[in-house]
Tab-separated table of C-alpha atoms in Angstrom:
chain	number	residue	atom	x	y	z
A	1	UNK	CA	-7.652	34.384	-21.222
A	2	UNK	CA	-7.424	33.182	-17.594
A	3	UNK	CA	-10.423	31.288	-17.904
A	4	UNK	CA	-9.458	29.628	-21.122
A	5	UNK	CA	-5.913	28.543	-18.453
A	6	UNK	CA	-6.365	24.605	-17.210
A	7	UNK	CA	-5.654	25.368	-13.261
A	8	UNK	CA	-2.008	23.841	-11.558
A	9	UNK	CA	-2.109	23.045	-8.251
A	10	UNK	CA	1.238	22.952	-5.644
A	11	UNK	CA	1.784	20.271	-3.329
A	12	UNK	CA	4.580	20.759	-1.024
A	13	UNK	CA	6.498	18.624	1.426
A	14	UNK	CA	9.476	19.414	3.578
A	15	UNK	CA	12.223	16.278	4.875
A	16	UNK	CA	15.060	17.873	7.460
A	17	UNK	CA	18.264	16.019	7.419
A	18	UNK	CA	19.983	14.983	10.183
A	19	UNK	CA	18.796	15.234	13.618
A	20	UNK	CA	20.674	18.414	14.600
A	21	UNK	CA	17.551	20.154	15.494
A	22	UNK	CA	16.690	17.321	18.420
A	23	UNK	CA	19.883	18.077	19.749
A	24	UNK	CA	20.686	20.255	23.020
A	25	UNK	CA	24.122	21.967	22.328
A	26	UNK	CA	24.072	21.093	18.092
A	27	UNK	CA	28.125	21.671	16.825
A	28	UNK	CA	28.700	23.142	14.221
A	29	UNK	CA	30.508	20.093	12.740
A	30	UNK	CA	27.021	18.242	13.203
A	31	UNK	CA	25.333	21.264	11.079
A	32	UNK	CA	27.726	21.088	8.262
A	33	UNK	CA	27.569	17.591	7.563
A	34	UNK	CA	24.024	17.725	7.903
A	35	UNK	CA	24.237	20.749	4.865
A	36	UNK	CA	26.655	18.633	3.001
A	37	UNK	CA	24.316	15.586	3.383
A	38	UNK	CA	21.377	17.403	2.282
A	39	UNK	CA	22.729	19.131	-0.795
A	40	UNK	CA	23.964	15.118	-1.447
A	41	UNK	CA	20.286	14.142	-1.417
A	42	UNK	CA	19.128	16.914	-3.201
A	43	UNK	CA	21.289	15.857	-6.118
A	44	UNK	CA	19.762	11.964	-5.556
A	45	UNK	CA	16.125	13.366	-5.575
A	46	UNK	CA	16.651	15.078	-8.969
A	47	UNK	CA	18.493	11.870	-10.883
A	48	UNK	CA	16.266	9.828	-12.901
A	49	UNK	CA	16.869	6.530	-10.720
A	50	UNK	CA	14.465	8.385	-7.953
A	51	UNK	CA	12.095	9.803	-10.273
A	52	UNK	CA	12.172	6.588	-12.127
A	53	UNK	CA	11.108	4.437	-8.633
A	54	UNK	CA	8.650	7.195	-7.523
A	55	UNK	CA	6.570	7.049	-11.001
A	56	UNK	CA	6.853	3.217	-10.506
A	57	UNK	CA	5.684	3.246	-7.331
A	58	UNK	CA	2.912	5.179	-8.017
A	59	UNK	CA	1.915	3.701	-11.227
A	60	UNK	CA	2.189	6.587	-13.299
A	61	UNK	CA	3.129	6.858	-16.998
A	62	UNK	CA	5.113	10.065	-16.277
A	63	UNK	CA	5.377	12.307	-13.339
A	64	UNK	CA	4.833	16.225	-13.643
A	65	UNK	CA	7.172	17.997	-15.176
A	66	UNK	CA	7.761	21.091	-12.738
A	67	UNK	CA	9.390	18.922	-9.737
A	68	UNK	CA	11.295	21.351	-7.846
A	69	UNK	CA	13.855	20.237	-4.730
A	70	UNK	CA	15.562	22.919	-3.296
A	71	UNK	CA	17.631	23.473	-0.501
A	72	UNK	CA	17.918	26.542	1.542
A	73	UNK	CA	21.410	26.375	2.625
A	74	UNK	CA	20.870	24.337	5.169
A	75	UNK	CA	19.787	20.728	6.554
A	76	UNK	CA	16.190	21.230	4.821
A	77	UNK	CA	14.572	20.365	1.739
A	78	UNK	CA	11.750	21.306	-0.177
A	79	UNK	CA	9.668	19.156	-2.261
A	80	UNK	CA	7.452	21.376	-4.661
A	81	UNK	CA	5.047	19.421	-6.797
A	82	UNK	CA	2.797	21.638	-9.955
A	83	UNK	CA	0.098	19.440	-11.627
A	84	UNK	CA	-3.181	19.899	-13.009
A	85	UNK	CA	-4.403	17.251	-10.549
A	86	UNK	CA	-4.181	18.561	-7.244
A	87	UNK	CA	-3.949	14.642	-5.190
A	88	UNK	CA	-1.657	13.409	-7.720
A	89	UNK	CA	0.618	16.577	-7.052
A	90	UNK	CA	0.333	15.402	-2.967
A	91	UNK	CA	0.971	11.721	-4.085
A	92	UNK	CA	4.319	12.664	-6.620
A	93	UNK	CA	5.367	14.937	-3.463
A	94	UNK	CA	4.976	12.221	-0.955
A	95	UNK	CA	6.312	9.623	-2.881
A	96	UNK	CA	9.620	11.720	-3.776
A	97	UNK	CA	10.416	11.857	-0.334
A	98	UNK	CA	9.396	8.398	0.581
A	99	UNK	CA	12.676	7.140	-1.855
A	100	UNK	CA	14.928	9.608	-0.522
A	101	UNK	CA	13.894	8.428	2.605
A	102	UNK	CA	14.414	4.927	1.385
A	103	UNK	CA	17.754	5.629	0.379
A	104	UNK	CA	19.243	6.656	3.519
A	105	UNK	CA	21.293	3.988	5.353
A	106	UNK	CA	19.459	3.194	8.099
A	107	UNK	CA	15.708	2.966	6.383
A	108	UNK	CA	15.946	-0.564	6.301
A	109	UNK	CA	17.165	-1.734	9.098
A	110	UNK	CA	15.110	-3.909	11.826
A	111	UNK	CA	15.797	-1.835	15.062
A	112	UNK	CA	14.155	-4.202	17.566
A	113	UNK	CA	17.228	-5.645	18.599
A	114	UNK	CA	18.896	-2.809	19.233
A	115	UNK	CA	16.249	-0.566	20.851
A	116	UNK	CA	16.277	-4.316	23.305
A	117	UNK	CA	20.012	-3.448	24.037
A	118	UNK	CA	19.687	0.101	24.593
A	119	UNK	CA	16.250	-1.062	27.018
A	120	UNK	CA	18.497	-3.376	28.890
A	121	UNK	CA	21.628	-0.383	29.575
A	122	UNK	CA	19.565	1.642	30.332
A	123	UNK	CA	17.862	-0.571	32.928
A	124	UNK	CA	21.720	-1.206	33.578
A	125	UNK	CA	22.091	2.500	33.840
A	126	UNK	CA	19.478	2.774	36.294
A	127	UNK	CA	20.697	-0.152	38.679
A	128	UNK	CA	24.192	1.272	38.960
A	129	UNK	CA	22.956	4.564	40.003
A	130	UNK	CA	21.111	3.512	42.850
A	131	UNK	CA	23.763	1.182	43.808
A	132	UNK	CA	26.312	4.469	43.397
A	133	UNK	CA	23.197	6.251	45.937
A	134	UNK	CA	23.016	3.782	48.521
A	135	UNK	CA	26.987	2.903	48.938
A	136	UNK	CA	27.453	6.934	49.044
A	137	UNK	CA	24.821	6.803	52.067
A	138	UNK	CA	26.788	3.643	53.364
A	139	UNK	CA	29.550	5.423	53.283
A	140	UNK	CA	28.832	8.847	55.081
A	141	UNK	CA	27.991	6.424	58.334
A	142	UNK	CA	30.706	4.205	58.639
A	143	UNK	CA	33.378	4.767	61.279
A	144	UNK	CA	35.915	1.978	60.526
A	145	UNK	CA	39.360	2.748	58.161
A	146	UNK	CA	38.562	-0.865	57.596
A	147	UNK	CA	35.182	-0.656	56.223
A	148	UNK	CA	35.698	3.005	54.539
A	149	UNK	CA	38.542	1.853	52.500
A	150	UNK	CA	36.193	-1.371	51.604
A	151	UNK	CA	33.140	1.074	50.978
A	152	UNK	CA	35.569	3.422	48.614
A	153	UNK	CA	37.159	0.747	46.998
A	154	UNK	CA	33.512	-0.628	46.236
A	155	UNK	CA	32.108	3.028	45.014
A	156	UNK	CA	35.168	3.614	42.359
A	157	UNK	CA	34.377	-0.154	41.229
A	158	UNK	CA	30.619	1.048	40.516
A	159	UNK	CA	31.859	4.435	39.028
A	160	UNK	CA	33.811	2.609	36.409
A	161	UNK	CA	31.478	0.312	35.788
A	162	UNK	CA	28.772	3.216	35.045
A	163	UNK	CA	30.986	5.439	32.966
A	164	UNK	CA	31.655	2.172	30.725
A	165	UNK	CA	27.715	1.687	30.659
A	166	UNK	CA	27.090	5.186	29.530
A	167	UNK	CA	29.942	5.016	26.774
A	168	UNK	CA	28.557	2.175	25.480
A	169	UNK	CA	25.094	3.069	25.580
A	170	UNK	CA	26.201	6.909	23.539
A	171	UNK	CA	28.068	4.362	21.103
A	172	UNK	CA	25.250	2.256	20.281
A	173	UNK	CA	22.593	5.545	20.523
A	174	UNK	CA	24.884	7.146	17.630
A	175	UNK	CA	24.221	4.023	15.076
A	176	UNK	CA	20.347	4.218	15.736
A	177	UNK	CA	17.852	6.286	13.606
A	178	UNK	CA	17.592	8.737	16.578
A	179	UNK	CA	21.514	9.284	17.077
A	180	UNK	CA	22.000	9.121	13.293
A	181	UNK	CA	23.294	12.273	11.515
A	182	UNK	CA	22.610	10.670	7.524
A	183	UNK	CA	18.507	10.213	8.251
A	184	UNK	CA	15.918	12.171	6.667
A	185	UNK	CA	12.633	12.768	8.579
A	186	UNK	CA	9.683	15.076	7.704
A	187	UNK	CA	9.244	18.387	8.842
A	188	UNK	CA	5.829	19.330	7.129
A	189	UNK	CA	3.772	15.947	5.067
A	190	UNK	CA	3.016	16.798	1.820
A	191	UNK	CA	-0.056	19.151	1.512
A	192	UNK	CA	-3.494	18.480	-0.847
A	193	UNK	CA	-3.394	21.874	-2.537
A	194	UNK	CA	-7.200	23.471	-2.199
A	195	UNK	CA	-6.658	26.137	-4.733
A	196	UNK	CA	-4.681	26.208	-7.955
């Protein structure tokens, strides 16, 4: 009877939502969105739009019919692929989360000019800190009122002017794919099943 069974092979593939996990001290608001966002894509993955693209994509009459997406109550979701062909099982799998990937707001976007402006405050950044450095060092030798008040006057200037480069640099971070909470990313590529 087993023999007489054509074998089905699993491919599976795992996207994380979110970029909670990157993060040092994660809040708890930043996990539940992250939850909400993935139970969100989870209902977008099984709609007939996404399956509709993927099969498209991949030139396919039909995909498999045991798709399973899943989420385990959390910012994670699993891609589970059963076909009799084992690299069309990796391909469905892959190409499932490519469009959910696709789909999330920032997959389209050309980044270059924005990684330029978060290169240049950070160079900013840099620059404003050694200035900060060497008036501090200024400072701690001068004897004059004169020239103290002038050297304090000049340190608070470059302490505003660095806590406005840092806010603006977190500001423009946050709309970026790594400061984004609504991105999808893999955790594990989809896998060529070796055994049915």
């Amino acid at each position: 009877m087993t023999r007489q069974q054509v074998p089905v092979y699993r491919s599976s593939t795992t996207l994380m939502v979110g970029n909670v996990i990157a993060e040092l001290n994660p809040s708890s608001a930043g996990l539940s969105t992250a939850r909400q966002l993935a139970t969100t894509y989870i209902d977008i993955a099984n709609g007939q739009t996404l399956r509709r693209d993927a099969q498209d994509a991949l030139g396919l009459n039909r995909l498999p019919r045991n798709i399973v997406i899943s989420q385990t109550n959390d910012n994670i979701i699993n891609i589970n692929v059963t076909d009799t062909d084992p690299v069309r099982a990796q391909a469905v799998a892959g190409e499932i989360a490519r469009q959910l990937i696709l789909r999330t707001p920032g997959a389209n976007d050309d980044d270059e000019f924005v990684e330029g402006l978060l290169a240049g405050f950070e160079l900013s950044i840099r620059e404003t800190q050694a200035q900060i450095e060497a008036k501090q060092e200024e400072l701690a030798s001068l004897t004059s009122a004169r020239d103290i008040g002038t050297a304090q006057s000049e340190l608070s200037q470059l302490e505003g002017t660095i806590n406005q480069l840092l806010s603006d640099y977190t500001s423009l971070r946050a709309t970026t794919q790594q400061g984004a909470s609504n991105t999808i990313s893999y955790v594990e590529q989809p896998s060529l099943p070796r055994q049915p």
